[in-house]
PDB file of C-alpha atoms in Angstrom:
ATOM      1  CA  MET T 767       1.657   6.407   4.433  1.00  0.00           C
ATOM      2  CA  SER T 768       3.073   4.510   1.823  1.00  0.00           C
ATOM      3  CA  LEU T 769       3.201   0.438   2.698  1.00  0.00           C
ATOM      4  CA  GLY T 770       6.823  -0.181   2.274  1.00  0.00           C
ATOM      5  CA  ARG T 771       7.697   2.683   4.516  1.00  0.00           C
ATOM      6  CA  ARG T 772       5.641   0.576   7.405  1.00  0.00           C
ATOM      7  CA  ILE T 773       7.632  -1.868   6.818  1.00  0.00           C
ATOM      8  CA  TYR T 774       9.839   0.129   7.270  1.00  0.00           C
ATOM      9  CA  GLN T 775       9.359   1.346  10.237  1.00  0.00           C
ATOM     10  CA  ILE T 776       8.197  -2.181  10.988  1.00  0.00           C
ATOM     11  CA  ARG T 777      11.407  -3.295  11.142  1.00  0.00           C
ATOM     12  CA  GLN T 778      13.316  -0.141  12.809  1.00  0.00           C
ATOM     13  CA  ALA T 779      11.062  -0.622  15.885  1.00  0.00           C
ATOM     14  CA  ARG T 780      12.019  -4.563  15.843  1.00  0.00           C
ATOM     15  CA  GLU T 781      15.467  -3.679  16.327  1.00  0.00           C
ATOM     16  CA  MET T 782      16.070  -5.197  12.849  1.00  0.00           C
ATOM     17  CA  THR T 783      18.244  -5.029   9.593  1.00  0.00           C
ATOM     18  CA  GLN T 784      17.178  -5.502   6.257  1.00  0.00           C
ATOM     19  CA  ALA T 785      19.809  -8.687   6.417  1.00  0.00           C
ATOM     20  CA  ASP T 786      18.175  -9.885  10.345  1.00  0.00           C
ATOM     21  CA  LEU T 787      14.841  -9.616   8.041  1.00  0.00           C
ATOM     22  CA  SER T 788      16.314 -11.335   4.974  1.00  0.00           C
ATOM     23  CA  LYS T 789      17.301 -14.469   7.514  1.00  0.00           C
ATOM     24  CA  LYS T 790      14.038 -15.098   8.549  1.00  0.00           C
ATOM     25  CA  THR T 791      12.338 -14.014   4.975  1.00  0.00           C
ATOM     26  CA  GLY T 792      14.381 -15.383   2.205  1.00  0.00           C
ATOM     27  CA  ILE T 793      14.041 -12.958   0.991  1.00  0.00           C
ATOM     28  CA  ALA T 794      16.752 -10.963  -1.096  1.00  0.00           C
ATOM     29  CA  VAL T 795      17.948  -7.942   1.384  1.00  0.00           C
ATOM     30  CA  PRO T 796      18.497  -5.460  -2.236  1.00  0.00           C
ATOM     31  CA  TYR T 797      14.349  -7.157  -2.484  1.00  0.00           C
ATOM     32  CA  LEU T 798      13.349  -6.001   0.789  1.00  0.00           C
ATOM     33  CA  SER T 799      15.489  -2.989  -0.102  1.00  0.00           C
ATOM     34  CA  ARG T 800      13.038  -1.779  -3.266  1.00  0.00           C
ATOM     35  CA  LEU T 801      10.179  -3.077  -1.249  1.00  0.00           C
ATOM     36  CA  GLU T 802      10.433  -0.252   1.653  1.00  0.00           C
ATOM     37  CA  ASN T 803      11.704   2.068  -1.291  1.00  0.00           C
ATOM     38  CA  ASP T 804       8.197   1.717  -2.808  1.00  0.00           C
ATOM     39  CA  HIS T 805      10.799   0.862  -5.942  1.00  0.00           C
ATOM     40  CA  ILE T 806       8.317  -1.914  -6.493  1.00  0.00           C
ATOM     41  CA  GLU T 807       4.908  -4.062  -4.625  1.00  0.00           C
ATOM     42  CA  PRO T 808       4.843  -7.241  -2.524  1.00  0.00           C
ATOM     43  CA  SER T 809       3.029 -10.180  -3.701  1.00  0.00           C
ATOM     44  CA  PHE T 810       0.466 -11.072  -0.760  1.00  0.00           C
ATOM     45  CA  THR T 811       3.394 -13.858   0.371  1.00  0.00           C
ATOM     46  CA  THR T 812       5.783 -12.379   0.369  1.00  0.00           C
ATOM     47  CA  LEU T 813       3.796  -9.599   2.547  1.00  0.00           C
ATOM     48  CA  GLN T 814       2.562 -12.565   5.321  1.00  0.00           C
ATOM     49  CA  LYS T 815       6.167 -13.165   4.952  1.00  0.00           C
ATOM     50  CA  ILE T 816       7.686 -10.483   6.894  1.00  0.00           C
ATOM     51  CA  ALA T 817       4.580  -9.780   8.427  1.00  0.00           C
ATOM     52  CA  ASN T 818       5.508 -13.341  10.474  1.00  0.00           C
ATOM     53  CA  ALA T 819       8.751 -12.589  10.676  1.00  0.00           C
ATOM     54  CA  LEU T 820       7.881  -9.491  12.224  1.00  0.00           C
ATOM     55  CA  ASN T 821       5.177 -11.068  14.075  1.00  0.00           C
ATOM     56  CA  VAL T 822       2.530  -8.295  12.503  1.00  0.00           C
ATOM     57  CA  SER T 823      -0.561  -8.866  11.668  1.00  0.00           C
ATOM     58  CA  LEU T 824      -1.106  -7.759   7.500  1.00  0.00           C
ATOM     59  CA  VAL T 825      -3.243  -5.049   9.109  1.00  0.00           C
ATOM     60  CA  ASP T 826      -0.364  -3.190  11.032  1.00  0.00           C
ATOM     61  CA  PHE T 827       1.206  -2.900   7.580  1.00  0.00           C
ATOM     62  CA  PHE T 828      -2.017  -0.050   5.847  1.00  0.00           C
ATOM     63  CA  GLY T 829      -2.003   2.353   8.541  1.00  0.00           C
ATOM     64  CA  THR T 830      -1.203   3.150  12.460  1.00  0.00           C
ATOM     65  CA  GLY T 831      -3.694   3.419  15.345  1.00  0.00           C
ATOM     66  CA  GLN T 832      -0.482   6.427  16.186  1.00  0.00           C
ATOM     67  CA  ASP T 833      -1.089   8.148  12.988  1.00  0.00           C
ATOM     68  CA  LYS T 834      -4.370  10.281  14.273  1.00  0.00           C
ATOM     69  CA  GLY T 835      -5.841  10.064  10.220  1.00  0.00           C
ATOM     70  CA  PHE T 836      -6.437   7.578  10.874  1.00  0.00           C
ATOM     71  CA  GLN T 837      -8.216   7.539  13.684  1.00  0.00           C
ATOM     72  CA  GLU T 838     -11.105   9.997  12.813  1.00  0.00           C
ATOM     73  CA  GLN T 839     -14.365   8.558  10.876  1.00  0.00           C
ATOM     74  CA  CYS T 840     -14.343   8.671   7.445  1.00  0.00           C
ATOM     75  CA  PRO T 841     -17.581   9.653   6.820  1.00  0.00           C
ATOM     76  CA  VAL T 842     -19.232   7.877   3.638  1.00  0.00           C
ATOM     77  CA  SER T 843     -20.332  10.007   0.964  1.00  0.00           C
ATOM     78  CA  LEU T 844     -21.304   9.144  -3.624  1.00  0.00           C
ATOM     79  CA  SER T 845     -18.011  10.240  -4.340  1.00  0.00           C
ATOM     80  CA  GLY T 846     -15.560   7.941  -2.104  1.00  0.00           C
ATOM     81  CA  GLN T 847     -13.485  10.560  -2.043  1.00  0.00           C
ATOM     82  CA  CYS T 848     -12.769  10.597   1.734  1.00  0.00           C
ATOM     83  CA  ILE T 849     -12.342   6.844   2.100  1.00  0.00           C
ATOM     84  CA  MET T 850     -10.734   6.603  -1.383  1.00  0.00           C
ATOM     85  CA  ASP T 851      -7.942   9.387   0.714  1.00  0.00           C
ATOM     86  CA  ARG T 852      -8.084   7.067   2.938  1.00  0.00           C
ATOM     87  CA  VAL T 853      -7.318   3.766   1.595  1.00  0.00           C
ATOM     88  CA  TYR T 854      -4.348   5.777  -0.357  1.00  0.00           C
ATOM     89  CA  ALA T 855      -2.812   7.047   1.864  1.00  0.00           C
ATOM     90  CA  GLN T 856      -2.864  10.425   0.451  1.00  0.00           C
ATOM     91  CA  GLY T 857      -4.204  13.449   2.017  1.00  0.00           C
ATOM     92  CA  ARG T 858      -6.444  12.701   5.242  1.00  0.00           C
ATOM     93  CA  LYS T 859      -8.396  15.837   5.707  1.00  0.00           C
ATOM     94  CA  ARG T 860     -10.673  16.035   8.180  1.00  0.00           C
ATOM     95  CA  VAL T 861     -14.062  16.254   7.581  1.00  0.00           C
ATOM     96  CA  LYS T 862     -16.785  17.316   9.627  1.00  0.00           C
ATOM     97  CA  LEU T 863     -20.266  16.878   8.554  1.00  0.00           C
ATOM     98  CA  GLU T 864     -22.916  14.492   9.629  1.00  0.00           C
ATOM     99  CA  ALA T 865     -22.689  11.444   8.177  1.00  0.00           C
ATOM    100  CA  GLU T 866     -22.488   7.655   8.839  1.00  0.00           C
ATOM    101  CA  SER T 867     -18.429   6.869   8.483  1.00  0.00           C
ATOM    102  CA  TYR T 868     -16.123   4.211   8.963  1.00  0.00           C
ATOM    103  CA  SER T 869     -14.673   2.466  11.799  1.00  0.00           C
ATOM    104  CA  PRO T 870     -10.560   2.731  11.532  1.00  0.00           C
ATOM    105  CA  GLN T 871     -11.693  -1.421  11.874  1.00  0.00           C
ATOM    106  CA  GLN T 872     -14.022  -0.874   8.645  1.00  0.00           C
ATOM    107  CA  LEU T 873     -10.803   1.484   6.546  1.00  0.00           C
ATOM    108  CA  GLN T 874      -8.142  -0.828   7.370  1.00  0.00           C
ATOM    109  CA  LEU T 875     -10.281  -4.131   5.562  1.00  0.00           C
ATOM    110  CA  LEU T 876     -11.578  -1.370   3.302  1.00  0.00           C
ATOM    111  CA  GLN T 877      -7.335  -1.394   3.044  1.00  0.00           C
ATOM    112  CA  LEU T 878      -6.555  -4.621   2.521  1.00  0.00           C
ATOM    113  CA  ALA T 879      -9.248  -5.073   0.245  1.00  0.00           C
ATOM    114  CA  ASN T 880      -8.101  -2.359  -2.202  1.00  0.00           C
ATOM    115  CA  TYR T 881      -4.926  -4.049  -1.644  1.00  0.00           C
ATOM    116  CA  LEU T 882      -5.830  -7.487  -2.801  1.00  0.00           C
ATOM    117  CA  VAL T 883      -7.972  -5.584  -5.645  1.00  0.00           C
ATOM    118  CA  LEU T 884      -5.101  -3.762  -7.434  1.00  0.00           C
ATOM    119  CA  PHE T 885      -2.855  -6.189  -6.521  1.00  0.00           C
ATOM    120  CA  ALA T 886      -3.295 -10.400  -6.109  1.00  0.00           C
ATOM    121  CA  ASP T 887      -4.367 -12.445  -9.333  1.00  0.00           C
ATOM    122  CA  LYS T 888      -6.884 -13.429 -11.443  1.00  0.00           C
ATOM    123  CA  LYS T 889      -8.254 -15.841  -9.181  1.00  0.00           C
ATOM    124  CA  THR T 890      -7.497 -15.097  -5.989  1.00  0.00           C
ATOM    125  CA  LEU T 891     -10.344 -11.645  -7.305  1.00  0.00           C
ATOM    126  CA  GLU T 892     -11.961 -14.593  -8.480  1.00  0.00           C
ATOM    127  CA  LEU T 893     -12.295 -15.708  -4.474  1.00  0.00           C
ATOM    128  CA  LEU T 894     -12.671 -12.447  -3.533  1.00  0.00           C
ATOM    129  CA  GLU T 895     -15.872 -11.768  -5.256  1.00  0.00           C
ATOM    130  CA  VAL T 896     -17.176 -15.323  -4.574  1.00  0.00           C
ATOM    131  CA  PHE T 897     -16.456 -14.415  -0.889  1.00  0.00           C
ATOM    132  CA  PHE T 898     -18.905 -10.858  -0.981  1.00  0.00           C
ATOM    133  CA  LEU T 899     -21.801 -13.063  -2.777  1.00  0.00           C
ATOM    134  CA  ALA T 900     -21.929 -14.843  -0.604  1.00  0.00           C
ATOM    135  CA  LEU T 901     -21.610 -12.621   2.023  1.00  0.00           C
ATOM    136  CA  ILE T 902     -24.221 -10.394   0.168  1.00  0.00           C
ATOM    137  CA  GLY T 903     -26.466 -13.769   0.262  1.00  0.00           C
ATOM    138  CA  SER T 904     -26.803 -13.569  -3.734  1.00  0.00           C
ATOM    139  CA  PRO T 905     -29.192 -15.851  -5.178  1.00  0.00           C
ATOM    140  CA  SER T 906     -26.414 -16.975  -8.530  1.00  0.00           C
ATOM    141  CA  VAL T 907     -23.652 -16.799  -4.397  1.00  0.00           C
ATOM    142  CA  LYS T 908     -25.931 -21.107  -5.316  1.00  0.00           C
ATOM    143  CA  LYS T 909     -23.949 -20.981  -8.537  1.00  0.00           C
ATOM    144  CA  ASP T 910     -20.726 -19.882  -7.690  1.00  0.00           C
ATOM    145  CA  ARG T 911     -20.166 -22.500  -4.152  1.00  0.00           C
ATOM    146  CA  GLU T 912     -19.569 -24.538  -6.952  1.00  0.00           C
ATOM    147  CA  TRP T 913     -17.407 -22.874  -8.619  1.00  0.00           C
ATOM    148  CA  LEU T 914     -15.494 -22.603  -4.980  1.00  0.00           C
ATOM    149  CA  ARG T 915     -15.238 -25.945  -4.029  1.00  0.00           C
ATOM    150  CA  LYS T 916     -13.991 -27.123  -7.602  1.00  0.00           C
ATOM    151  CA  LEU T 917     -11.860 -24.128  -6.693  1.00  0.00           C
ATOM    152  CA  SER T 918     -11.167 -24.862  -3.048  1.00  0.00           C
ATOM    153  CA  LEU T 919     -10.209 -28.939  -4.146  1.00  0.00           C
ATOM    154  CA  LYS T 920      -8.090 -27.422  -6.934  1.00  0.00           C
ATOM    155  CA  ALA T 921      -5.662 -24.886  -5.291  1.00  0.00           C
ATOM    156  CA  GLN T 922      -5.481 -28.327  -2.415  1.00  0.00           C
ATOM    157  CA  ARG T 923      -4.210 -29.823  -5.131  1.00  0.00           C
TER     158      ARG T 923
END
Protein backbone atom coordinates (compact mmCIF):
# COMPACT_ATOMS: atom_id res chain seq x y z
CA MET A 1 0.00 0.00 0.00
CA SER A 2 1.30 3.45 -0.86
CA LEU A 3 2.21 6.05 1.74
CA GLY A 4 -0.48 8.44 0.50
CA ARG A 5 -3.13 5.75 0.65
CA ARG A 6 -2.07 4.82 4.18
CA ILE A 7 -2.31 8.45 5.33
CA TYR A 8 -5.78 8.62 3.76
CA GLN A 9 -6.89 5.44 5.55
CA ILE A 10 -5.65 6.63 8.94
CA ARG A 11 -7.26 10.05 8.45
CA GLN A 12 -10.57 8.39 7.51
CA ALA A 13 -10.36 6.07 10.52
CA ARG A 14 -10.02 9.18 12.71
CA GLU A 15 -13.11 10.64 10.98
CA MET A 16 -11.11 13.69 9.93
CA THR A 17 -11.47 15.68 6.74
CA GLN A 18 -8.50 17.06 4.85
CA ALA A 19 -9.56 20.47 6.18
CA ASP A 20 -9.39 19.14 9.76
CA LEU A 21 -5.93 17.72 9.14
CA SER A 22 -4.87 20.96 7.49
CA LYS A 23 -5.88 22.96 10.58
CA LYS A 24 -3.97 20.63 12.89
CA THR A 25 -0.80 20.54 10.77
CA GLY A 26 -0.70 23.90 9.02
CA ILE A 27 -0.38 22.02 5.72
CA ALA A 28 -2.56 23.28 2.86
CA VAL A 29 -5.52 21.13 1.81
CA PRO A 30 -4.38 20.93 -1.86
CA TYR A 31 -0.99 19.64 -0.69
CA LEU A 32 -2.66 16.99 1.47
CA SER A 33 -4.81 15.95 -1.48
CA ARG A 34 -1.80 15.60 -3.76
CA LEU A 35 -0.02 13.63 -1.03
CA GLU A 36 -2.91 11.22 -0.45
CA ASN A 37 -3.21 10.68 -4.21
CA ASP A 38 0.51 9.85 -4.48
CA HIS A 39 1.33 12.82 -6.70
CA ILE A 40 4.05 13.97 -4.29
CA GLU A 41 6.19 12.53 -1.49
CA PRO A 42 6.26 14.37 1.84
CA SER A 43 9.39 15.54 3.59
CA PHE A 44 10.26 13.91 6.89
CA THR A 45 9.10 17.07 8.72
CA THR A 46 5.75 17.03 6.93
CA LEU A 47 5.28 13.36 7.66
CA GLN A 48 6.03 13.99 11.34
CA LYS A 49 3.43 16.80 11.48
CA ILE A 50 0.82 14.52 9.94
CA ALA A 51 1.69 11.67 12.32
CA ASN A 52 1.38 13.99 15.31
CA ALA A 53 -1.96 15.36 14.11
CA LEU A 54 -3.32 11.85 13.53
CA ASN A 55 -1.88 10.67 16.86
CA VAL A 56 0.12 7.82 15.29
CA SER A 57 3.79 6.93 15.03
CA LEU A 58 5.70 7.20 11.77
CA VAL A 59 5.85 3.41 11.69
CA ASP A 60 2.06 3.32 11.29
CA PHE A 61 2.41 4.89 7.84
CA PHE A 62 4.56 2.02 6.62
CA GLY A 63 2.38 -1.05 6.71
CA THR A 64 -0.38 -2.30 8.89
CA GLY A 65 -0.70 -5.18 11.27
CA GLN A 66 -4.04 -5.97 9.60
CA ASP A 67 -2.30 -6.62 6.30
CA LYS A 68 -1.78 -10.38 6.08
CA GLY A 69 1.12 -9.98 3.66
CA PHE A 70 3.08 -8.09 6.25
CA GLN A 71 2.34 -10.55 9.05
CA GLU A 72 4.18 -13.34 7.30
CA GLN A 73 7.93 -13.37 7.64
CA CYS A 74 10.08 -12.53 4.67
CA PRO A 75 12.98 -14.89 3.96
CA VAL A 76 16.45 -13.43 3.64
CA SER A 77 17.90 -14.02 0.20
CA LEU A 78 20.89 -12.78 -1.75
CA SER A 79 18.60 -11.00 -4.20
CA GLY A 80 16.55 -9.39 -1.43
CA GLN A 81 13.53 -9.64 -3.74
CA CYS A 82 10.99 -10.47 -1.05
CA ILE A 83 12.06 -7.69 1.26
CA MET A 84 12.15 -5.17 -1.57
CA ASP A 85 8.63 -6.21 -2.53
CA ARG A 86 7.60 -5.49 1.03
CA VAL A 87 9.49 -2.22 1.24
CA TYR A 88 7.77 -0.94 -1.87
CA ALA A 89 4.47 -2.60 -0.88
CA GLN A 90 4.32 -4.57 -4.13
CA GLY A 91 4.21 -8.25 -4.94
CA ARG A 92 3.48 -9.56 -1.46
CA LYS A 93 4.34 -13.10 -2.50
CA ARG A 94 4.09 -16.02 -0.14
CA VAL A 95 7.53 -17.51 -0.04
CA LYS A 96 8.05 -20.78 1.80
CA LEU A 97 11.77 -21.23 2.12
CA GLU A 98 13.70 -22.70 5.00
CA ALA A 99 15.68 -19.54 5.64
CA GLU A 100 16.19 -16.84 8.20
CA SER A 101 13.39 -14.31 7.90
CA TYR A 102 12.43 -10.78 8.95
CA SER A 103 9.87 -10.14 11.66
CA PRO A 104 7.10 -7.55 11.14
CA GLN A 105 9.03 -5.09 13.33
CA GLN A 106 12.19 -5.59 11.27
CA LEU A 107 10.20 -5.01 8.08
CA GLN A 108 8.82 -1.77 9.47
CA LEU A 109 12.32 -0.60 10.41
CA LEU A 110 13.54 -1.43 6.91
CA GLN A 111 10.63 0.49 5.42
CA LEU A 112 11.41 3.54 7.56
CA ALA A 113 15.09 3.36 6.67
CA ASN A 114 14.18 2.99 3.00
CA TYR A 115 11.98 6.09 3.17
CA LEU A 116 14.82 8.10 4.68
CA VAL A 117 17.34 6.79 2.15
CA LEU A 118 15.05 7.78 -0.72
CA PHE A 119 13.79 11.14 0.52
CA ALA A 120 16.11 12.55 3.21
CA ASP A 121 18.47 15.42 2.55
CA LYS A 122 22.23 14.94 2.31
CA LYS A 123 22.95 15.86 5.95
CA THR A 124 20.35 13.41 7.23
CA LEU A 125 21.83 10.65 5.07
CA GLU A 126 25.31 11.41 6.42
CA LEU A 127 23.92 11.30 9.95
CA LEU A 128 22.26 7.94 9.26
CA GLU A 129 25.50 6.54 7.90
CA VAL A 130 27.40 7.56 11.02
CA PHE A 131 24.64 6.19 13.22
CA PHE A 132 24.68 2.81 11.48
CA LEU A 133 28.48 2.69 11.60
CA ALA A 134 28.34 3.39 15.33
CA LEU A 135 25.81 0.62 15.85
CA ILE A 136 27.91 -1.83 13.90
CA GLY A 137 31.07 -0.83 15.76
CA SER A 138 33.16 0.17 12.79
CA PRO A 139 36.81 1.06 13.61
CA SER A 140 36.39 4.29 11.66
CA VAL A 141 33.62 5.41 14.03
CA LYS A 142 35.94 7.39 16.34
CA LYS A 143 36.64 9.83 13.53
CA ASP A 144 32.95 9.87 12.57
CA ARG A 145 31.80 10.52 16.15
CA GLU A 146 33.75 13.79 16.17
CA TRP A 147 32.12 14.75 12.88
CA LEU A 148 28.71 13.78 14.30
CA ARG A 149 29.31 15.92 17.40
CA LYS A 150 30.18 18.91 15.21
CA LEU A 151 27.14 18.30 13.03
CA SER A 152 24.90 18.08 16.10
CA LEU A 153 26.28 21.37 17.40
CA LYS A 154 25.58 23.04 14.04
CA ALA A 155 22.03 21.67 14.03
CA GLN A 156 21.37 23.13 17.49
CA ARG A 157 22.29 26.64 16.36
